Coordinates of C-alpha atoms and ligand atoms in Angstrom, one line a residue:
M1 CA 96.5 95.0 100.8
K2 CA 95.2 92.1 98.5
H3 CA 96.1 92.0 95.1
A4 CA 94.7 90.0 91.8
Q5 CA 95.4 89.8 88.3
L6 CA 92.4 89.4 86.0
V7 CA 93.5 87.4 83.0
I8 CA 91.2 88.0 79.9
G9 CA 91.5 87.9 76.1
T10 CA 90.2 86.3 73.0
A11 CA 89.4 82.4 73.1
G12 CA 92.7 80.5 72.8
A13 CA 94.9 83.4 73.4
G14 CA 96.8 81.4 76.0
K15 CA 95.2 82.7 79.2
S16 CA 95.4 79.2 81.1
T17 CA 99.1 79.1 79.8
Y18 CA 99.8 82.4 81.1
C19 CA 98.4 81.7 84.5
S20 CA 100.4 78.6 84.8
T21 CA 103.6 80.3 83.5
I22 CA 103.3 83.0 86.0
M23 CA 102.6 80.5 88.9
Q24 CA 105.6 78.5 88.0
H25 CA 107.8 81.9 87.6
C26 CA 106.5 82.8 91.1
E27 CA 107.1 79.5 92.7
A28 CA 110.6 79.6 91.6
S29 CA 111.3 83.0 93.1
R30 CA 109.3 82.0 96.4
R31 CA 106.5 84.3 95.9
T32 CA 103.0 82.9 96.9
V33 CA 100.5 83.0 94.3
H34 CA 97.0 81.3 93.9
A35 CA 95.2 80.6 90.8
M36 CA 91.4 81.0 90.4
N37 CA 89.5 79.4 87.6
L38 CA 86.6 81.4 86.5
D39 CA 85.8 79.2 83.4
P40 CA 82.9 76.9 84.2
A41 CA 83.3 75.1 80.8
A42 CA 87.2 74.4 81.2
E43 CA 88.1 70.7 80.7
Y44 CA 91.6 70.9 81.1
L45 CA 93.8 73.4 83.1
A46 CA 97.5 73.7 82.9
Y47 CA 97.8 74.4 86.5
T48 CA 95.9 73.4 89.8
P49 CA 93.4 76.1 90.9
S50 CA 93.1 76.9 94.4
I51 CA 89.6 78.2 93.9
D52 CA 87.5 76.8 90.9
I53 CA 84.1 77.8 89.9
R54 CA 83.3 74.5 88.7
D55 CA 83.1 73.5 92.4
L56 CA 80.1 75.7 92.6
I57 CA 78.6 75.4 89.0
T58 CA 79.6 73.7 85.7
L59 CA 78.4 74.8 82.3
E60 CA 77.5 71.2 81.5
E61 CA 74.9 71.3 84.4
V62 CA 73.4 74.5 83.3
M63 CA 73.2 73.3 79.5
D64 CA 71.6 69.8 80.7
D65 CA 69.1 71.3 83.3
L66 CA 68.1 74.5 81.8
R67 CA 68.6 73.7 78.2
Y68 CA 70.8 76.7 77.6
G69 CA 73.3 77.2 74.9
P70 CA 77.2 77.5 75.6
N71 CA 77.0 81.3 75.5
G72 CA 73.9 82.0 77.4
G73 CA 74.9 79.0 79.8
L74 CA 78.2 80.9 80.6
V75 CA 76.8 84.2 81.3
Y76 CA 74.3 82.3 83.6
C77 CA 77.1 80.5 85.4
L78 CA 78.8 83.9 86.1
E79 CA 75.4 85.4 87.2
Y80 CA 74.9 82.5 89.4
L81 CA 78.5 82.9 91.0
L82 CA 77.6 86.7 91.7
D83 CA 74.3 85.8 93.3
N84 CA 76.1 83.3 95.6
F85 CA 79.2 85.4 96.1
E86 CA 79.1 84.3 99.9
W87 CA 80.6 80.9 98.5
M88 CA 83.3 83.0 96.8
E89 CA 84.2 84.8 100.0
N90 CA 84.5 81.8 102.1
E91 CA 86.8 80.3 99.4
L92 CA 88.9 83.5 99.5
D93 CA 89.1 83.5 103.3
D94 CA 91.8 80.9 102.9
Y95 CA 94.0 82.9 100.8
Q96 CA 93.7 86.2 102.7
D97 CA 96.9 88.1 102.0
D98 CA 97.9 86.3 98.7
Y99 CA 98.2 87.2 95.2
L100 CA 95.6 85.8 93.0
I101 CA 95.8 85.1 89.4
I102 CA 92.2 84.8 87.8
D103 CA 91.6 82.8 84.7
C104 CA 88.5 84.0 82.9
P105 CA 86.6 82.6 80.0
G106 CA 87.4 83.4 76.5
Q107 CA 84.1 84.8 75.6
I108 CA 85.0 88.5 74.7
E109 CA 81.6 89.6 75.2
L110 CA 81.7 89.0 78.9
Y111 CA 84.1 92.2 79.1
T112 CA 82.9 94.1 76.6
H113 CA 79.0 93.8 76.6
F114 CA 77.8 92.3 79.8
P115 CA 78.1 93.8 83.3
V116 CA 79.0 90.4 85.0
M117 CA 82.7 90.8 84.9
K118 CA 82.5 94.4 86.1
D119 CA 80.1 93.3 89.1
F120 CA 82.7 90.4 89.8
V121 CA 85.7 93.0 90.0
G122 CA 83.4 95.2 92.0
H123 CA 82.9 92.6 94.7
L124 CA 86.5 92.0 94.8
Q125 CA 87.3 95.5 95.3
R126 CA 84.9 95.6 98.2
L127 CA 86.8 92.8 99.6
G128 CA 89.9 95.2 99.5
Y129 CA 91.5 93.7 96.3
Q130 CA 93.7 95.8 93.9
V131 CA 92.8 94.4 90.5
V132 CA 94.9 94.6 87.1
V133 CA 93.5 93.4 84.0
V134 CA 96.0 91.4 81.8
Y135 CA 94.6 91.2 78.2
L136 CA 96.2 88.8 76.2
M137 CA 96.0 88.8 72.3
D138 CA 97.7 86.1 70.3
A139 CA 100.8 87.4 68.3
Q140 CA 99.4 85.8 65.2
F141 CA 96.9 88.7 64.8
T142 CA 99.9 90.7 63.7
D143 CA 99.8 88.8 60.3
D144 CA 96.9 91.2 59.3
A145 CA 96.7 94.6 60.1
A146 CA 92.9 94.5 60.0
K147 CA 92.8 91.6 62.6
F148 CA 95.4 93.5 64.8
I149 CA 93.2 96.7 64.9
S150 CA 90.1 94.9 65.5
G151 CA 91.7 92.8 68.4
S152 CA 93.0 96.2 69.8
L153 CA 89.8 97.7 69.8
A154 CA 88.5 94.7 71.8
A155 CA 91.2 95.4 74.3
L156 CA 90.1 99.1 74.4
S157 CA 86.5 98.2 74.8
A158 CA 87.3 95.9 77.8
M159 CA 89.5 98.7 79.2
I160 CA 86.7 101.1 78.9
Q161 CA 84.1 98.7 80.5
L162 CA 86.1 97.3 83.4
E163 CA 87.9 100.6 84.2
L164 CA 90.8 99.0 85.9
P165 CA 94.5 99.2 85.5
H166 CA 95.2 97.5 82.3
I167 CA 98.0 95.8 80.5
N168 CA 97.9 94.6 76.8
V169 CA 100.0 91.3 76.3
L170 CA 101.0 89.9 72.9
S171 CA 101.1 86.3 73.6
K172 CA 102.7 83.3 71.7
I173 CA 106.0 85.4 70.8
D174 CA 107.8 81.9 70.8
I175 CA 105.6 80.7 68.1
Y176 CA 105.7 84.1 66.1
L177 CA 109.7 83.8 66.2
Q178 CA 109.7 80.2 65.3
R179 CA 107.5 80.9 62.2
H180 CA 109.6 83.7 61.0
T181 CA 112.8 81.8 61.7
T182 CA 114.3 80.1 58.4
P183 CA 115.3 76.3 58.6
D184 CA 119.0 77.4 58.8
G185 CA 117.9 79.1 62.1
T186 CA 118.3 82.7 61.1
Q187 CA 115.6 85.5 61.6
P188 CA 115.0 88.2 59.1
R189 CA 116.7 91.5 60.0
R190 CA 113.5 93.5 60.0
L191 CA 111.7 91.0 62.2
G192 CA 112.4 93.0 65.5
R193 CA 111.4 96.5 63.9
R194 CA 108.2 94.8 62.4
L195 CA 107.1 93.6 65.8
D196 CA 107.9 96.7 67.4
R197 CA 105.5 98.5 65.2
F198 CA 102.7 96.4 66.6
L199 CA 103.7 96.6 70.2
N200 CA 103.9 100.3 70.0
F201 CA 100.9 100.5 67.9
D202 CA 102.6 102.4 65.2
I203 CA 99.8 101.9 62.8
N204 CA 101.1 104.8 60.6
R205 CA 103.9 102.9 59.6
L206 CA 101.9 99.5 59.3
L207 CA 99.6 101.4 56.8
T208 CA 102.2 103.2 54.8
D209 CA 105.1 100.6 54.6
K210 CA 105.6 98.9 51.4
N211 CA 105.3 95.1 51.7
R212 CA 108.1 94.4 49.4
R213 CA 108.4 90.6 48.7
G214 CA 111.4 89.0 50.4
D215 CA 111.4 91.2 53.3
M216 CA 109.5 88.8 55.4
D217 CA 108.2 85.3 55.1
R218 CA 104.6 86.6 55.9
P219 CA 104.1 90.1 55.0
I220 CA 101.4 92.0 56.8
A221 CA 98.2 92.0 55.0
R222 CA 97.0 95.4 54.6
S223 CA 94.6 94.9 51.7
N224 CA 91.5 94.7 53.7
V225 CA 92.3 97.9 55.7
Q226 CA 93.7 100.0 52.8
Q227 CA 91.0 99.1 50.2
G228 CA 87.5 98.6 49.9
N229 CA 84.6 100.4 51.4
F230 CA 86.0 100.6 54.9
A231 CA 89.4 101.8 54.2
S232 CA 89.0 105.4 55.5
L233 CA 87.1 104.3 58.6
N234 CA 90.0 101.7 59.2
S235 CA 92.6 104.2 58.9
A236 CA 90.7 106.8 61.1
V237 CA 90.2 104.2 63.9
A238 CA 93.7 103.3 63.8
R239 CA 95.1 106.7 63.7
L240 CA 92.8 107.5 66.7
L241 CA 94.3 104.7 68.7
E242 CA 97.8 105.8 67.8
E243 CA 97.4 109.4 68.3
Y244 CA 95.8 109.0 71.7
N245 CA 98.3 106.3 72.5
M246 CA 95.5 104.2 74.0
V247 CA 96.8 100.9 73.3
S248 CA 100.2 99.2 73.4
F249 CA 101.5 95.8 74.0
L250 CA 104.0 93.8 76.0
P251 CA 105.6 90.9 74.3
L252 CA 105.4 87.5 76.2
D253 CA 107.6 84.7 75.4
I254 CA 106.8 82.0 77.9
T255 CA 110.3 80.5 77.0
D256 CA 112.1 83.5 78.1
E257 CA 112.3 84.2 81.9
D258 CA 113.1 87.8 81.2
S259 CA 110.0 88.3 79.0
I260 CA 107.9 86.6 81.8
E261 CA 109.3 89.1 84.5
L262 CA 108.8 92.0 82.1
V263 CA 105.0 91.3 82.2
L264 CA 104.8 90.3 85.7
S265 CA 106.6 93.8 86.8
H266 CA 104.3 95.8 84.8
A267 CA 101.3 94.0 86.4
D268 CA 102.7 94.3 90.0
H269 CA 103.5 98.2 89.2
A270 CA 99.9 98.7 88.1
I271 CA 98.5 97.4 91.4
Q272 CA 101.5 98.6 93.6
Y273 CA 102.2 95.1 94.6
G274 CA 105.3 94.9 97.2
E275 CA 105.1 98.6 98.1
D276 CA 103.3 97.7 101.4
L277 CA 105.7 94.6 101.9
E278 CA 107.8 94.8 105.1
P279 CA 111.5 94.4 104.2
R280 CA 112.5 91.0 105.5
E281 CA 114.7 90.9 108.7
P282 CA 117.9 89.4 108.0
K283 CA 118.5 86.3 110.0
V284 CA 121.8 87.2 111.7
R285 CA 122.5 86.3 115.3
L286 CA 123.2 89.0 117.6
C287 CA 126.9 88.1 118.6
P288 CA 127.9 86.4 115.6
A289 CA 130.5 83.7 116.1
P290 CA 133.6 84.3 113.8
R291 CA 132.8 82.1 110.7
P292 CA 135.5 79.9 109.0
R293 CA 136.9 81.4 105.9
G294 CA 134.7 80.9 103.0
Q295 CA 131.6 80.0 104.8
V296 CA 129.6 83.1 104.4
S297 CA 125.7 82.7 104.3
S298 CA 124.5 84.3 101.1
R299 CA 121.0 84.8 102.7
I300 CA 122.4 87.7 104.9
G301 CA 122.2 91.1 103.3
P302 CA 119.5 93.6 102.4
P303 CA 116.3 92.7 100.7
S304 CA 117.2 92.5 97.0
R305 CA 115.2 94.5 94.5
R306 CA 114.6 93.1 91.2
P307 CA 115.8 95.3 88.5
R308 CA 113.0 96.4 86.2
P309 CA 113.6 95.0 82.9
S310 CA 113.5 97.5 80.0
L311 CA 110.6 97.2 77.3
T312 CA 112.6 95.6 74.6
L313 CA 111.9 92.8 72.1
P314 CA 112.9 89.5 73.7
S315 CA 114.0 87.9 70.6
G316 CA 117.7 86.6 70.5
R317 CA 118.2 87.4 74.0
P318 CA 119.9 84.5 76.2
T319 CA 117.7 82.8 78.5
R320 CA 118.6 82.7 82.3
S321 CA 120.0 79.5 82.0
D322 CA 122.2 80.5 79.1
R323 CA 123.9 83.4 81.0
P324 CA 127.3 82.9 82.3
S325 CA 127.4 82.6 86.0
P326 CA 129.4 85.2 88.0
A327 CA 133.0 84.7 88.5
P328 CA 133.5 83.1 92.0
T329 CA 134.5 86.0 94.5
D330 CA 137.4 85.3 97.0
P331 CA 136.3 84.7 100.6
G332 CA 137.8 87.9 102.0
T333 CA 136.0 90.1 99.5
R334 CA 132.6 88.3 100.2
R335 CA 133.3 88.8 104.0
R336 CA 133.9 92.4 103.4
R337 CA 130.7 92.7 101.3
L338 CA 128.8 90.9 103.9
E339 CA 129.8 93.3 106.5
C340 CA 129.0 96.3 104.2
A341 CA 125.4 94.6 103.6
N342 CA 124.9 94.2 107.4
L343 CA 126.0 97.9 108.0
A344 CA 123.5 99.0 105.5
V345 CA 120.5 97.1 106.9
G346 CA 121.4 98.3 110.6
T347 CA 121.9 94.9 112.2
P348 CA 122.6 95.7 115.9
Q349 CA 126.0 94.2 116.5
Y350 CA 127.3 96.2 113.5
K351 CA 125.7 99.6 114.4
R352 CA 128.8 102.0 114.0
K353 CA 129.0 104.3 116.9
P354 CA 129.6 107.9 115.8
T355 CA 133.3 108.9 116.0
T356 CA 132.8 112.1 118.2
D357 CA 129.8 112.4 120.8
P358 CA 128.2 115.7 120.1
E359 CA 127.4 116.3 123.9
P360 CA 131.0 117.2 125.2
R361 CA 131.4 119.4 122.2
M362 CA 128.3 121.1 123.1
R363 CA 129.3 121.5 126.6
R364 CA 132.8 122.9 125.6
A365 CA 131.2 125.5 123.2
H366 CA 129.0 126.6 126.2
M367 CA 131.8 127.2 128.6
F368 CA 133.9 129.0 125.9
A369 CA 130.9 131.4 125.3
C370 CA 130.6 132.0 129.1
L371 CA 134.3 132.7 129.5
L372 CA 134.2 135.3 126.7
A373 CA 131.2 137.0 128.2
L374 CA 133.1 137.2 131.5
L375 CA 136.0 138.6 129.9
F376 CA 134.0 141.1 128.2
F377 CA 132.4 142.3 131.3
F378 CA 135.6 142.8 133.2
L379 CA 137.2 144.7 130.4
H380 CA 134.3 146.9 130.2
A381 CA 134.3 147.3 134.1
L382 CA 138.2 147.9 134.4
I383 CA 138.9 150.3 131.2
P384 CA 137.2 153.3 132.6
L385 CA 139.4 152.7 136.0
L386 CA 142.5 152.1 134.3
G387 CA 142.8 153.8 131.1
A388 CA 140.6 156.9 130.9
G389 CA 142.2 159.1 133.7
P390 CA 139.9 161.8 135.1
G391 CA 137.5 163.3 132.6
P392 CA 135.3 165.9 133.0
G393 CA 133.1 165.1 135.9
K394 CA 134.8 161.8 136.4
G395 CA 137.7 162.9 138.4
P396 CA 138.7 161.5 141.7
A397 CA 136.4 162.6 144.4
P398 CA 138.0 165.5 146.4
G399 CA 140.6 164.4 148.8
H400 CA 141.3 161.2 146.7
C401 CA 144.9 161.1 145.6
G402 CA 144.1 159.5 142.5
V403 CA 146.6 158.2 140.0
L404 CA 148.3 160.6 137.6
R405 CA 149.6 158.8 134.7
G406 CA 152.5 160.2 132.8
K407 CA 152.9 163.1 135.2
K408 CA 154.9 163.3 137.9
R409 CA 153.2 164.0 141.5
P410 CA 153.8 167.8 141.7
D411 CA 156.1 168.1 144.6
T412 CA 154.5 169.7 147.5
Ligands
GTP501 N1 104.1 77.8 72.2 C1 103.2 78.3 72.9 N2 101.9 77.7 73.0 C2 101.0 78.4 73.6 C3 101.3 79.6 74.5 N3 100.2 80.3 75.0 C4 99.2 79.2 74.7 N4 99.6 78.2 73.9 C5 99.0 76.9 73.5 O1 97.8 77.5 73.0 C6 96.8 76.7 73.2 C7 95.5 77.5 74.0 O2 96.1 77.8 75.1 P1 95.4 78.3 76.4 O3 96.4 78.6 77.6 O4 94.3 77.0 76.8 O5 94.3 79.4 75.8 P2 93.1 79.9 76.6 O6 93.2 81.5 76.3 O7 93.2 79.7 78.1 O8 91.9 79.2 75.8 P3 90.4 79.6 76.5 O9 90.1 79.2 77.8 O10 89.7 78.3 75.6 O11 90.1 80.7 75.8 C8 97.4 75.6 74.0 O12 97.5 74.4 73.2 C9 98.5 76.1 74.6 O13 99.5 75.2 74.8 C10 102.6 80.3 74.3 O14 102.8 81.2 74.8 N5 103.5 79.7 73.5

């Protein structure tokens, strides 16, 4: 199974930064990920792409040669890519089984109006790729409820147009937190709750909350949502999105490893990444030599499963480097744990023999049943002879002396 993330979003939302952040994060956890740049106008990228549309065509060439404007030129470049998709197939051949992160251009109409991106995804799917869309929206959109609603509608529009598993991400949370932090380093008490309303699209609260001065440095601007000619339309659209639970967001703070992991794990889950991976064989020798105390290889053990982080606000959480390292374990305990781990993965030399072999037990039960049957048979055969005495019609044959029980043989 092949997997890919299609990273889209408004211009400057942080798509390239997201790609580079995810790549670094995966590299650190020894996961192979390759980036593909689909922006023919990109001048600077924060990562090194393995596949780059600029190797095929650039916006500059199109604008110079065909005298197109930047937006028309961009659409032309992507259509040119689709017309020459064999080039892309050749490029993809080098990364057959790898996870791809595809950095897309920032023109939102490519996902909401034109069919080019949908066709591009169709080609990928024909090659066997499972694709998830990661839609990025800048956290500064939360400053204004109207802006936020229109950004959410754009996300919804892309979701409907592309018809793919879809994740919405509120990017640049680090900047958002910084902006709301006072010079003495404290954050307003309501900051988390305020952000939560956007993440869960609790627009009802956004529209009805009183913006008391002093609650926030920057109160949510609601004026253009609740006033003017479009107040009812705005409210209706917002309530529709909220009631049908169509849009929600994950926070992304690129300075917080847990936040990055949260977004990545949602994306992985959406395309079932990792479910077809074979658990790696532990590297253990068949007849392990006794290890000196305290030298236990930490690589041995069952394949570790990353705990799925809960969907909580990243603010104020310690980063991975801040967390205290676990207390050292004594070598004896570690050895016992290692043995347990090896038992759990069924390493041959540690396979425990069943304490009782089932075969002899079965045989014994079988013999016992036979004996019982024989005894039963003999009892049935002997009882009439021994106990019953001559009954009517069952007496000894004439001339037979018989056995007279309890009676003396009459003297003759
Ligand atoms: N502090 C911070 N800066 C960010 C973050 N994401 C992006 N930026 C900055 O925002 C600017 C734009 O980011 P890009 O990653 O180039 O955005 P983009 O969406 O790829 O831009 P286009 O491709 O032009 O649409 C750059 O200066 C980044 O350094 C973030 O999470 N935190």
